[in-house]
Coordinates of C-alpha atoms and ligand atoms in Angstrom, one line a residue:
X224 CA -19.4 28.1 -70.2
X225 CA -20.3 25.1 -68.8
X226 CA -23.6 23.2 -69.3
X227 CA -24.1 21.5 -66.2
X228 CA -24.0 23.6 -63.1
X229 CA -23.6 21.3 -60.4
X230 CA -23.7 21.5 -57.0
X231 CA -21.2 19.6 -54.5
X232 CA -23.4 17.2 -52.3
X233 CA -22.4 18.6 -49.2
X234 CA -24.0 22.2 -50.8
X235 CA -26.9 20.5 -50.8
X236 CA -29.6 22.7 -48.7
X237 CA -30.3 21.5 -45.3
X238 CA -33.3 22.6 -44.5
X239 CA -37.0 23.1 -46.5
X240 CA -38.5 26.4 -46.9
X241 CA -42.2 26.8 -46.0
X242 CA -44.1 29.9 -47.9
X243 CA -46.9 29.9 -45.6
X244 CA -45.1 33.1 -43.6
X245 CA -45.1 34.9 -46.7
X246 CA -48.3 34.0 -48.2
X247 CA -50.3 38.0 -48.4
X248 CA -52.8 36.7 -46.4
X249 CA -53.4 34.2 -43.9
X250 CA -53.5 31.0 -44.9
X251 CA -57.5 29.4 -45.7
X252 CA -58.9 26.8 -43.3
X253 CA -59.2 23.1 -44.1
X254 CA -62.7 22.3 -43.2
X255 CA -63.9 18.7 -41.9
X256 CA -66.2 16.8 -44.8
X257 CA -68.8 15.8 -42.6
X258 CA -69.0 18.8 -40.3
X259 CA -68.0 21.8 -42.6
X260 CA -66.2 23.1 -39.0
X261 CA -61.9 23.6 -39.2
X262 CA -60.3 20.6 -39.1
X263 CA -58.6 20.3 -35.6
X264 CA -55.4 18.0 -35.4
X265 CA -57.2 15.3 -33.6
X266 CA -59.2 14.8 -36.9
X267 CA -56.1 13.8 -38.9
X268 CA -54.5 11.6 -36.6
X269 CA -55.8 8.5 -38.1
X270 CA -54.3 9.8 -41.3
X271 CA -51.3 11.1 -40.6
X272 CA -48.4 11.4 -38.3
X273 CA -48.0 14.8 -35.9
X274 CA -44.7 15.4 -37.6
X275 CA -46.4 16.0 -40.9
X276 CA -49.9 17.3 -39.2
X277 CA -47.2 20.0 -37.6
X278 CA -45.5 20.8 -40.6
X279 CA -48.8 21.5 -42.4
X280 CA -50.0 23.7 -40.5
X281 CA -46.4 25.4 -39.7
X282 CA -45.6 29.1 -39.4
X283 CA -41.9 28.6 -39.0
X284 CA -40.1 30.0 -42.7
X285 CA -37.3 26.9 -42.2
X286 CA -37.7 23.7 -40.8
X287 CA -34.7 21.7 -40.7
X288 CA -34.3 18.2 -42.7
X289 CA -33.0 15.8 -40.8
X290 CA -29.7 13.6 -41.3
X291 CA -31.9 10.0 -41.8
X292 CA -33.4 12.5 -45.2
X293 CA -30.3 13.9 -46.4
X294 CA -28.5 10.4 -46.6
X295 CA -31.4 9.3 -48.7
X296 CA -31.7 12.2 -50.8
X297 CA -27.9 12.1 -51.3
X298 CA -28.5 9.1 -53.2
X299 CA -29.5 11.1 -56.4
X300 CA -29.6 15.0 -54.6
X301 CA -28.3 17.7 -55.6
X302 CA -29.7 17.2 -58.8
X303 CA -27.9 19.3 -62.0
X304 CA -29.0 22.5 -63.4
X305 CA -28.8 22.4 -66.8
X306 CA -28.2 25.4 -69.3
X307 CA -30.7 24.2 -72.7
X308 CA -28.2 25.8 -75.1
X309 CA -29.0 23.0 -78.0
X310 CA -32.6 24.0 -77.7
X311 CA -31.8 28.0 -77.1
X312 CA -29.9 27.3 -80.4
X313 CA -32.9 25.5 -82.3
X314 CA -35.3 28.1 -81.4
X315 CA -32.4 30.4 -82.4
X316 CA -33.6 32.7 -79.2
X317 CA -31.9 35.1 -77.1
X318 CA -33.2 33.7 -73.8
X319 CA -31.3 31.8 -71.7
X320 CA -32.9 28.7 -70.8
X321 CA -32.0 26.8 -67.8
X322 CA -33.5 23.5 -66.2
X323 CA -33.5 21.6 -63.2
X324 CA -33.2 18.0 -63.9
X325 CA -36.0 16.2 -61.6
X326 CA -35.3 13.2 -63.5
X327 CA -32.1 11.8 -62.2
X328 CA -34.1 10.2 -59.1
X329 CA -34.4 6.5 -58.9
X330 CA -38.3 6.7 -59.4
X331 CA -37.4 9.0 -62.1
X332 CA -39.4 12.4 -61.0
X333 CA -39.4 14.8 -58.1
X334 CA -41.8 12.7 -55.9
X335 CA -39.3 11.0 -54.3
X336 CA -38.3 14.2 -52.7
X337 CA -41.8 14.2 -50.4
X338 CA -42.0 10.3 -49.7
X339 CA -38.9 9.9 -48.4
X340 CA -40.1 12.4 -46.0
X341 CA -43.3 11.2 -45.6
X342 CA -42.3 7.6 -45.1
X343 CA -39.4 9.0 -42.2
X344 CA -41.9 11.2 -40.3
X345 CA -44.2 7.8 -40.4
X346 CA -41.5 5.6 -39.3
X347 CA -40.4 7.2 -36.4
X348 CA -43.9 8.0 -34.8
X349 CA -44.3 4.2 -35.3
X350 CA -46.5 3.5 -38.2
X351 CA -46.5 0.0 -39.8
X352 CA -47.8 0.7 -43.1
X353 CA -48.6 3.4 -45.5
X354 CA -51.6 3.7 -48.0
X355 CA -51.9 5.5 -50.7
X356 CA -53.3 6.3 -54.3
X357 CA -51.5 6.2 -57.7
X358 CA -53.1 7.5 -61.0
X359 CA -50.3 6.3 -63.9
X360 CA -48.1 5.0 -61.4
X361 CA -45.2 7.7 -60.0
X362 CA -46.6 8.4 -57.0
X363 CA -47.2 4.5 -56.0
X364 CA -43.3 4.2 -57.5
X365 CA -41.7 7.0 -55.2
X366 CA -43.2 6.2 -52.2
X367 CA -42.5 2.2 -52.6
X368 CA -38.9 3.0 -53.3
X369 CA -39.2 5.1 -50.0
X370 CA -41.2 2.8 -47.7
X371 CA -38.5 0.4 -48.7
X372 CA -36.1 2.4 -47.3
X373 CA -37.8 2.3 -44.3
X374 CA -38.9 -1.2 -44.1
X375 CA -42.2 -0.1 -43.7
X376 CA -45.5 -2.0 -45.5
X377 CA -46.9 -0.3 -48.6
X378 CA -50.4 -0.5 -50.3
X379 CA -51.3 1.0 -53.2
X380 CA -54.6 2.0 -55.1
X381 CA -53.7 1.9 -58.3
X382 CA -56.9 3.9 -60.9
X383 CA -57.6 0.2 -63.1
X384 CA -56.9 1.7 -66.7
X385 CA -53.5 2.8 -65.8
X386 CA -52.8 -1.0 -64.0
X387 CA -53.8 -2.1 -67.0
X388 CA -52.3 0.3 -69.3
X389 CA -48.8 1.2 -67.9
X390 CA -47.7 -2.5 -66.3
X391 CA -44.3 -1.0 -66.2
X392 CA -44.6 1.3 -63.3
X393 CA -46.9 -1.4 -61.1
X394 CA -44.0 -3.4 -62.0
X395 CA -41.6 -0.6 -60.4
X396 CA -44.1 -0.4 -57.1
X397 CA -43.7 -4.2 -56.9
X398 CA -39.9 -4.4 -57.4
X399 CA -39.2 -2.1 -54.5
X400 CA -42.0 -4.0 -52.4
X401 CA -45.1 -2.7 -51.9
X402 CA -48.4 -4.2 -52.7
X403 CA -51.0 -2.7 -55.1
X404 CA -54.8 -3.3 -55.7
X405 CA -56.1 -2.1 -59.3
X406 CA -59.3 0.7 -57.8
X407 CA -62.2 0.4 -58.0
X408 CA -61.0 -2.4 -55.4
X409 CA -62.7 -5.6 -53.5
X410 CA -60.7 -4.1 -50.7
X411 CA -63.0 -1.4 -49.2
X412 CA -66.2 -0.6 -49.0
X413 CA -66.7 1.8 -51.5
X414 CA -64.8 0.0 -53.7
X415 CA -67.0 -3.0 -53.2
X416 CA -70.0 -0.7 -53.6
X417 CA -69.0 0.7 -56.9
X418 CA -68.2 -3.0 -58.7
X419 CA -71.3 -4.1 -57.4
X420 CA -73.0 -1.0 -59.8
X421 CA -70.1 -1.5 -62.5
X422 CA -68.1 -4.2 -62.4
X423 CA -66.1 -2.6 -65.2
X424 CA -65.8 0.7 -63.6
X425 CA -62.5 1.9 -65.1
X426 CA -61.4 4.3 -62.2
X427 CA -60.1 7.3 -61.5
X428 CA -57.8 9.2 -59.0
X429 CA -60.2 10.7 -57.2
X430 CA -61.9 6.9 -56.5
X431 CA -58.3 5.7 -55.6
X432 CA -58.0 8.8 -53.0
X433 CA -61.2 7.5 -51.5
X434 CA -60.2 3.9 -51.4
X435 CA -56.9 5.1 -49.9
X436 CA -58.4 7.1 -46.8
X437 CA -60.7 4.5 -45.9
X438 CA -58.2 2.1 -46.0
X439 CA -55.9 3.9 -43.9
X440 CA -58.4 5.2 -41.5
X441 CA -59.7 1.7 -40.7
X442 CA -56.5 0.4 -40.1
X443 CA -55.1 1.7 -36.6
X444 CA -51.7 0.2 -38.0
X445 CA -51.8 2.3 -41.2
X446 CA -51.6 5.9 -42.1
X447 CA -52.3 7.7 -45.0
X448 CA -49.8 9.4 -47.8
X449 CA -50.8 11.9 -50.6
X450 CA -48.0 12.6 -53.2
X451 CA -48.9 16.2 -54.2
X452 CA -51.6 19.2 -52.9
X453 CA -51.1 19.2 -49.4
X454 CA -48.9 21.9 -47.7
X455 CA -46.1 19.4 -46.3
X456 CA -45.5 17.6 -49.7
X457 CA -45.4 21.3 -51.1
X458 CA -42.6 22.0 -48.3
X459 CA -40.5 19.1 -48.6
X460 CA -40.4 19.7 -53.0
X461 CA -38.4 22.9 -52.0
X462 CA -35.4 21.6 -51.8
X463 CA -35.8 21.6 -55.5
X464 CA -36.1 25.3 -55.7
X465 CA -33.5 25.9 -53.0
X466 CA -30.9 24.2 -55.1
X467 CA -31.6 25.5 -58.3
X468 CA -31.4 29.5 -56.8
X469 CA -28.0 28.5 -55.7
X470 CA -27.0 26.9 -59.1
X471 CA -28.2 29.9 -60.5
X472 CA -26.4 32.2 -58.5
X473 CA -23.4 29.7 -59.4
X474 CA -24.3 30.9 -63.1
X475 CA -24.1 34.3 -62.7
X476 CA -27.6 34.8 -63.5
X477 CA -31.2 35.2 -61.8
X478 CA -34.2 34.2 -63.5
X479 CA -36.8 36.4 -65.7
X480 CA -39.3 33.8 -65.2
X481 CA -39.7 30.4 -63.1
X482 CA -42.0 27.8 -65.3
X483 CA -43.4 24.3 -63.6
X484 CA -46.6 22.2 -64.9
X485 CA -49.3 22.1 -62.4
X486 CA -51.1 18.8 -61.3
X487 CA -51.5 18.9 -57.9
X488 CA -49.6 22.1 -58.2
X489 CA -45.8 20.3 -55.5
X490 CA -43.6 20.3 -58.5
X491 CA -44.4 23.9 -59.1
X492 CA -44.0 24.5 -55.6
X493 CA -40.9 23.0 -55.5
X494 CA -39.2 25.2 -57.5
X495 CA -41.0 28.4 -57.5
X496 CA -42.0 29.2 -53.7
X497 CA -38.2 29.8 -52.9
X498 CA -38.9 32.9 -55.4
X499 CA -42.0 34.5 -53.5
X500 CA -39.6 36.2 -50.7
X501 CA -37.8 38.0 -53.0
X502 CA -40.9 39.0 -55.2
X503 CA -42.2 40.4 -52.1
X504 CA -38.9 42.0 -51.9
X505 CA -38.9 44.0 -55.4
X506 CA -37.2 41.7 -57.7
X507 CA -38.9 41.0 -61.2
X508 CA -39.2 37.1 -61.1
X509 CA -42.8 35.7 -62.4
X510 CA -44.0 32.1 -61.7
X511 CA -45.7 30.2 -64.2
X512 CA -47.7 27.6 -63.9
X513 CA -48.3 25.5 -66.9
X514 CA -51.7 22.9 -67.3
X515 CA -53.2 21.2 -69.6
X516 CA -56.4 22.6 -71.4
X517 CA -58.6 19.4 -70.7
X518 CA -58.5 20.0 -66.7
X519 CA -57.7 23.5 -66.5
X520 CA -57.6 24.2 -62.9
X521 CA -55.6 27.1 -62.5
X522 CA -56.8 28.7 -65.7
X523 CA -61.1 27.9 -65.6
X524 CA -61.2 26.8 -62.3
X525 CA -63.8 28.5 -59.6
X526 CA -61.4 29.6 -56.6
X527 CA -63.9 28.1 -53.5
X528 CA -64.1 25.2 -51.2
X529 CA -64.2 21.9 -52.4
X530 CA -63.6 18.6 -51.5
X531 CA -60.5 17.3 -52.1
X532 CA -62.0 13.7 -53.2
X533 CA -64.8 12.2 -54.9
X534 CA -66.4 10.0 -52.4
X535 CA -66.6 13.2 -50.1
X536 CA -64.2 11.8 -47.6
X537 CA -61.4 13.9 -47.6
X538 CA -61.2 17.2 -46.0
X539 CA -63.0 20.4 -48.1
X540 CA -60.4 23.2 -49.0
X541 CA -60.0 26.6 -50.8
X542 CA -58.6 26.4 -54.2
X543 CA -59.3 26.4 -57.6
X544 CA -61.6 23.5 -58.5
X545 CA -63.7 22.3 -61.3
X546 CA -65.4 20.3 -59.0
X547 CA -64.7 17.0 -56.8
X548 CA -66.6 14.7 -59.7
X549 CA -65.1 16.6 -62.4
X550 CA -63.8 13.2 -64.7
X551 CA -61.2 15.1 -67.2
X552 CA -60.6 13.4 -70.6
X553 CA -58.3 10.8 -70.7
X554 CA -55.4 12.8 -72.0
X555 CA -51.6 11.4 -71.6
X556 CA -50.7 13.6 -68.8
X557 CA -52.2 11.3 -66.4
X558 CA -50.4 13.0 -63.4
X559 CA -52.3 16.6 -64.1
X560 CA -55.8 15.4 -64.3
X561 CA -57.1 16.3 -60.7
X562 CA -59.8 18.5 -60.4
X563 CA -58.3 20.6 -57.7
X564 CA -54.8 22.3 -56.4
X565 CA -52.4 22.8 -53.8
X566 CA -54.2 25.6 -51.5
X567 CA -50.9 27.4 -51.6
X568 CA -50.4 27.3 -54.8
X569 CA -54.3 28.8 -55.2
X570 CA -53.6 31.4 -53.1
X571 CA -51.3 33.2 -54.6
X572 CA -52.4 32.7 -57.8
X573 CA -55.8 35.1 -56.2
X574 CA -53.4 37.1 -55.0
X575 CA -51.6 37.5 -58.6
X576 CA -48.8 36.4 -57.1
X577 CA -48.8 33.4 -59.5
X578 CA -49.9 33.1 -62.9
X579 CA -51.0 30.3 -65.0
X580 CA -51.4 29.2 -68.5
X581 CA -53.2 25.9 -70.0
X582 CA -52.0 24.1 -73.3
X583 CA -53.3 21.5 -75.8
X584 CA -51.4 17.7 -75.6
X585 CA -50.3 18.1 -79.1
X586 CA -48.6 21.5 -78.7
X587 CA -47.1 19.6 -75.7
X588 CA -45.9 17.0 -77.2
X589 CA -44.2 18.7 -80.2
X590 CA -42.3 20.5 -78.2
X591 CA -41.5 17.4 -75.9
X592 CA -39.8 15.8 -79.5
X593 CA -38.4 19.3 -80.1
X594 CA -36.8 18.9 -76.2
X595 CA -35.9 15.1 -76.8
X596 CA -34.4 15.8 -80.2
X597 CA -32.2 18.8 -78.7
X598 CA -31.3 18.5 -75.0
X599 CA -31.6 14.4 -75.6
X600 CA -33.7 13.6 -72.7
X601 CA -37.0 12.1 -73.3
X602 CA -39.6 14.1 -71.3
X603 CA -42.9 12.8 -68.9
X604 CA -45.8 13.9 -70.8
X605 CA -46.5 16.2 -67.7
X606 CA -43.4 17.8 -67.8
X607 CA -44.1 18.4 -71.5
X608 CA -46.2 21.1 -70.4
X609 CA -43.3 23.1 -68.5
X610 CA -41.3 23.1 -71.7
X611 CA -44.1 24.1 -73.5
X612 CA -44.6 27.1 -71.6
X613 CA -40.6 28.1 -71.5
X614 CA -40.3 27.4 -75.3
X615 CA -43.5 30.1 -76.0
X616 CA -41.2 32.3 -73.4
X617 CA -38.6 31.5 -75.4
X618 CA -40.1 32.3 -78.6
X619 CA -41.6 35.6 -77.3
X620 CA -38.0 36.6 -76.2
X621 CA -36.8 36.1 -79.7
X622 CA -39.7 38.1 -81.0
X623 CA -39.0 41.0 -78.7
X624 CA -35.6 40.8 -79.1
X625 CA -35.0 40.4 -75.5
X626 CA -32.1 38.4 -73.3
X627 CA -34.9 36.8 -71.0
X628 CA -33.7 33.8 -68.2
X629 CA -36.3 31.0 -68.0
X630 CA -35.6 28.3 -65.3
X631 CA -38.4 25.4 -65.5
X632 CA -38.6 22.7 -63.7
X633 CA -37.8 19.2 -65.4
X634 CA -40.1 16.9 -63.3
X635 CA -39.7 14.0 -64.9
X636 CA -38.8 11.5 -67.5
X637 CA -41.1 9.6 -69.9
X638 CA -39.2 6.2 -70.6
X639 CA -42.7 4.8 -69.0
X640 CA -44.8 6.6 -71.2
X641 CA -43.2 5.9 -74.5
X642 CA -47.1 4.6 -75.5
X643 CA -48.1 7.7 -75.2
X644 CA -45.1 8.9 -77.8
X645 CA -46.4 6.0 -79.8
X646 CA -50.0 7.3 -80.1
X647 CA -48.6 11.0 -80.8
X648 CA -46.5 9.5 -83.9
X649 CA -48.7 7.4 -85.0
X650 CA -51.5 11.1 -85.3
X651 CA -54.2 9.1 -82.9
X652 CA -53.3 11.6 -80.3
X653 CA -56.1 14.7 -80.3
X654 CA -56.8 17.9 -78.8
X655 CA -59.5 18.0 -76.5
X656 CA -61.6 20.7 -76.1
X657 CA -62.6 22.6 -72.8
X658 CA -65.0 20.7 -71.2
X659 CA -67.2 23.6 -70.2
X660 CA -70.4 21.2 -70.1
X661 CA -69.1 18.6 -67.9
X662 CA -67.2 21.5 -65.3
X663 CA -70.1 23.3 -65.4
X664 CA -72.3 20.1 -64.1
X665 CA -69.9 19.1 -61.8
X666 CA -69.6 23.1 -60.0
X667 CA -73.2 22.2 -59.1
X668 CA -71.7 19.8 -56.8
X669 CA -69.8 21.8 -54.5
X670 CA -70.4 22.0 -50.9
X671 CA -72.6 24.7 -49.5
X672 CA -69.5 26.8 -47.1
X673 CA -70.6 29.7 -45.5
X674 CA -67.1 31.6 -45.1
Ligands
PLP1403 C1 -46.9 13.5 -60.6 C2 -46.1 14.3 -61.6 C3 -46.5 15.6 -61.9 C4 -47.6 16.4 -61.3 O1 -47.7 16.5 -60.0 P1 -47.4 17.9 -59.2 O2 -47.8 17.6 -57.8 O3 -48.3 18.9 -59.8 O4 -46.0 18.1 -59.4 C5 -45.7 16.3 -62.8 N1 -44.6 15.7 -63.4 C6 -44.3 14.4 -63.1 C7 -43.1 13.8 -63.9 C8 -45.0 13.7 -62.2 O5 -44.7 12.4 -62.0

């Protein structure tokens, strides 16, 4: 039995699947912030390119990834399946547990899978530069290594604590070339506006976002680029998916359940909308989302329209929010602390199609060591979560006495997070608990949508 199941790069899928044909229902609008009317393509060309504008909106099931992609994605694509049998044996489970190792890109998570994309489609439609938000640095990290590839300009909001806190990954954005601005920023005017009321104003992503869009739709040279949520960045992470079913296959095996943590909910995506067809067709696969408990979207969240930033900017749509000035604590899994999700992903978790489940950071990160103590990679506190999740699958297989397949996705590596280990070791790291005040207050917030 062999404990890598890899794939031969020219086996590497060729085209991305879109779930939007096989969503139960039509897919909800994207409403205009100032108007409250359906966005119409004209309103996002400051923003974005048509190729993406057209992929987002996109009925076709398979849309073909072209040859500039591929060679760029060969770089570190297909990535390996791996079978967990070190930790199967620690947990001393019957499950089989597989995962798909996200990590082995040169950013060292999925994102880059998206913003090489996103930085193609933008090149060839002529765009000079790209803007864009980062919370603890991966996103800003992905898309610089892409842009590079490119040679297009980058800028990148960076939320202040983390360009303070994690120099490492600004470091990264820098190395591969682009420029980054700690947010709240002198760069725009509502960064300006909120120094000038708090010049110590420690940021946040949803600030960043802000900062990002007006930058970009100021700038007729610029665009805009979002690493997660948005139905392209969900299409382009299924190559992820696509893979693993066929290193699956290659294992003789199909799985029981499909595990991913949920920030913007693109990870997920990645690997678990490939799986929807064939739900729809009978076979018994469940998708999991796993979240953390401090900003539990999937799990608390109201399902309704919200806006998808916190200066109001960005365009209002249907998912599960705990509302657009919802601050979470400042727990270690920077990259799942947005108050909203992917609309697709939302949407079939109404539908049941999807289900979701929330942890504590502590429980995270014990089983993180567990991981890093048995498969020998050190974990991204996010990803922490989806091993989490397919350990208490695990467990619960044991308990049952049951052969059960997990297959989670492994979206990341922590060597830039090893603070974060640091604080866990060293017992400063807490549970928080749910925020039910501070949700609650920030609900009140949402925008009045009649539809
Ligand atoms: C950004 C990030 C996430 C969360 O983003 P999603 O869009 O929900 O996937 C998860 N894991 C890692 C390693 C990340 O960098």
């Amino acid at each position: 039995m062999s404990k890598q199941i890899l794939l031969k790069q020219d086996e590497m899928p060729t085209s991305w699947y879109n779930v939007i044909p096989d969503l139960p229902g039509p897919p909800t609008p994207v409403l205009h912030p100032a108007t409250l009317q359906p966005v119409t393509p004209d309103d996002l060309t400051p923003l974005f390119p048509m190729g993406l504008i057209g992929q987002e909106v996109s009925g076709e099931r398979w849309t073909a990834i072209p040859q500039e992609i591929l060679d760029i994605y060969a770089i570190w694509r297909p990535t390996p399946l791996v079978r967990a049998t070190r930790l199967e044996k620690v947990l001393d489970t019957p499950a089989h547990i597989y995962f798909k190792n996200e990590s082995v890109s040169p950013a060292g998570s999925h994102k880059p899978n998206t913003a090489v994309a996103q930085a193609y489609y933008n090149k060839i439609e002529g765009t000079k530069r790209l803007v864009t938000e980062t919370g603890a640095g991966q996103w800003g990290s992905a898309l610089s290594l892409a842009c590079n590839f490119f040679d297009l300009e980058l800028q990148v909001f960076m939320v202040k604590v983390s360009y303070q806190q994690k120099p490492y990954r600004r470091s990264l954005i820098q190395t591969w070339g682009a420029k980054v601005f700690p947010s709240p920023s002198d760069q725009t005017n509502y960064g300006r506006q909120l120094l000038e009321q708090d010049p110590d104003n420690p940021g946040s992503l949803g600030i960043a976002i802000s900062e990002a869009v007006e930058k970009a739709a100021t700038d007729p040279e610029a665009h805009y680029s979002l690493g997660s949520v948005l139905n392209h960045v969900c299409m382009h992470q299924t190559i992820v998916g696509l893979e693993a079913k066929k290193q699956m296959e290659m294992a003789g095996e199909y799985p029981d359940v499909v595990i991913g943590c949920v920030g913007g909910g693109s990870n997920f995506a990645g690997i678990a909308f490939p799986f929807v067809p064939d739900k729809a067709d009978g076979k018994s696969v469940r998708l999991l989302g796993a979240e953390p408990a401090s900003c539990p979207t999937l799990t608390k969240g109201k399902y309704t329209f919200d806006f998808g930033d916190t200066a109001r900017m960005a365009p209002i749509v249907k998912m599960h929010t705990l509302g657009h000035d919802f601050v979470p604590p400042g727990i270690h899994a920077g990259g799942l602390r947005y108050h909203g999700d992917s609309p697709l992903v939302c949407q079939l978790v109404d539908a049941g199609v999807i289900e979701a489940r929330a942890h504590q950071q502590l429980s995270c990160f014990e089983a993180a060591v567990l991981f890093a103590r048995s498969e020998g990679i050190i974990p991204a506190p996010e990803t922490s979560h989806a091993i989490r999740a397919a350990i208490d699958e695990a467990l619960e297989a044991k308990k049952l006495g049951e052969k059960r397949v997990i297959l989670f996705n492994f979206s990341g590596h922590g060597h830039f997070d090893m603070g974060s280990y640091d604080a866990y070791f060293s017992g400063e790291l807490k549970d928080f608990d749910y925020p039910e005040a501070k949700i609650k207050a920030a609900l009140a917030n949402l925008p009045q949508v009649n539809m």
